[in-house]
mmCIF file of C-alpha atoms in Angstrom:
data_model
loop_
_atom_site.group_PDB
_atom_site.id
_atom_site.type_symbol
_atom_site.label_atom_id
_atom_site.label_comp_id
_atom_site.label_asym_id
_atom_site.label_seq_id
_atom_site.Cartn_x
_atom_site.Cartn_y
_atom_site.Cartn_z
ATOM 1 C CA UNK A 260 0.000 0.000 0.000
ATOM 2 C CA UNK A 261 1.187 3.493 -0.829
ATOM 3 C CA UNK A 262 -0.119 5.864 1.838
ATOM 4 C CA UNK A 263 0.527 8.823 -0.464
ATOM 5 C CA UNK A 264 -2.593 7.829 -2.390
ATOM 6 C CA UNK A 265 -4.737 8.298 0.733
ATOM 7 C CA UNK A 266 -3.020 10.983 2.822
ATOM 8 C CA UNK A 267 -2.485 14.589 1.818
ATOM 9 C CA UNK A 268 -1.187 17.724 3.503
ATOM 10 C CA UNK A 269 -2.573 21.018 2.211
ATOM 11 C CA UNK A 270 -2.098 24.286 4.075
ATOM 12 C CA UNK A 271 -5.745 25.143 3.321
ATOM 13 C CA UNK A 272 -7.043 22.011 5.058
ATOM 14 C CA UNK A 273 -6.612 21.648 8.823
ATOM 15 C CA UNK A 274 -3.650 24.059 8.763
ATOM 16 C CA UNK A 275 -1.591 21.639 6.693
ATOM 17 C CA UNK A 276 -1.842 18.651 9.017
ATOM 18 C CA UNK A 277 -1.830 15.315 7.195
ATOM 19 C CA UNK A 278 -5.432 14.240 6.552
ATOM 20 C CA UNK A 279 -7.227 11.414 4.826
ATOM 21 C CA UNK A 280 -7.795 12.561 1.261
ATOM 22 C CA UNK A 281 -11.284 14.006 0.743
ATOM 23 C CA UNK A 282 -11.900 14.470 4.489
ATOM 24 C CA UNK A 283 -10.857 16.666 7.369
ATOM 25 C CA UNK A 284 -9.917 13.601 9.415
ATOM 26 C CA UNK A 285 -6.310 13.984 10.509
ATOM 27 C CA UNK A 286 -3.757 11.232 10.893
ATOM 28 C CA UNK A 287 -3.251 12.590 14.393
ATOM 29 C CA UNK A 288 -6.926 11.988 15.254
ATOM 30 C CA UNK A 289 -6.773 8.392 14.015
ATOM 31 C CA UNK A 290 -3.627 7.686 16.031
ATOM 32 C CA UNK A 291 -5.040 9.361 19.134
ATOM 33 C CA UNK A 292 -8.277 7.369 18.969
ATOM 34 C CA UNK A 293 -6.327 4.138 18.509
ATOM 35 C CA UNK A 294 -4.084 4.993 21.476
ATOM 36 C CA UNK A 295 -7.260 5.416 23.529
ATOM 37 C CA UNK A 296 -8.299 1.871 22.625
ATOM 38 C CA UNK A 297 -10.370 2.298 19.463
ATOM 39 C CA UNK A 298 -10.032 -0.542 16.969
ATOM 40 C CA UNK A 299 -10.430 -0.181 13.225
ATOM 41 C CA UNK A 300 -14.117 -1.233 13.278
ATOM 42 C CA UNK A 301 -14.746 1.413 15.960
ATOM 43 C CA UNK A 302 -13.157 4.104 13.798
ATOM 44 C CA UNK A 303 -15.196 3.032 10.785
ATOM 45 C CA UNK A 304 -18.392 3.371 12.838
ATOM 46 C CA UNK A 305 -17.363 6.743 14.298
ATOM 47 C CA UNK A 306 -16.268 8.163 10.948
ATOM 48 C CA UNK A 307 -18.373 6.672 8.129
ATOM 49 C CA UNK A 308 -16.229 8.367 5.461
ATOM 50 C CA UNK A 309 -13.204 6.313 6.557
ATOM 51 C CA UNK A 310 -12.224 3.031 4.993
ATOM 52 C CA UNK A 311 -10.007 0.402 6.568
ATOM 53 C CA UNK A 312 -7.300 1.250 4.015
ATOM 54 C CA UNK A 313 -7.341 4.863 5.269
ATOM 55 C CA UNK A 314 -6.593 3.754 8.820
ATOM 56 C CA UNK A 315 -3.822 1.439 7.633
ATOM 57 C CA UNK A 316 -2.389 4.285 5.539
ATOM 58 C CA UNK A 317 -2.343 6.515 8.641
ATOM 59 C CA UNK A 318 -0.429 3.837 10.553
ATOM 60 C CA UNK A 319 2.024 3.383 7.709
ATOM 61 C CA UNK A 320 2.525 7.153 7.419
ATOM 62 C CA UNK A 321 3.248 7.416 11.153
ATOM 63 C CA UNK A 322 5.668 4.496 11.081
ATOM 64 C CA UNK A 323 7.535 6.034 8.145
ATOM 65 C CA UNK A 324 7.822 9.318 10.047
ATOM 66 C CA UNK A 325 9.242 7.529 13.066
ATOM 67 C CA UNK A 326 11.665 5.515 10.926
ATOM 68 C CA UNK A 327 13.157 8.731 9.551
ATOM 69 C CA UNK A 328 13.142 10.745 12.778
ATOM 70 C CA UNK A 329 16.487 11.920 14.138
ATOM 71 C CA UNK A 330 16.963 12.140 17.870
ATOM 72 C CA UNK A 331 18.821 15.146 19.261
ATOM 73 C CA UNK A 332 20.403 14.706 22.689
ATOM 74 C CA UNK A 333 19.529 17.851 24.611
ATOM 75 C CA UNK A 334 20.863 16.545 27.941
ATOM 76 C CA UNK A 335 24.511 16.975 26.915
ATOM 77 C CA UNK A 336 24.289 20.766 27.041
#
């Protein structure tokens, strides 16, 4: 799956936060709901415009961000 087909970031939509294409549902919202215990079927009920592939794309997007994140040691100052 290529998350770029499902996730966009446009400064005119939700201040440029990554959202599911065609919605105002942010990747952040999906991740937050999942961290609070929501499962994919729960999200699909809460947000009827979502598809399972959208949720999986949000997870893939987040994992790619984390894979490319650089840690800066601020304690050595």
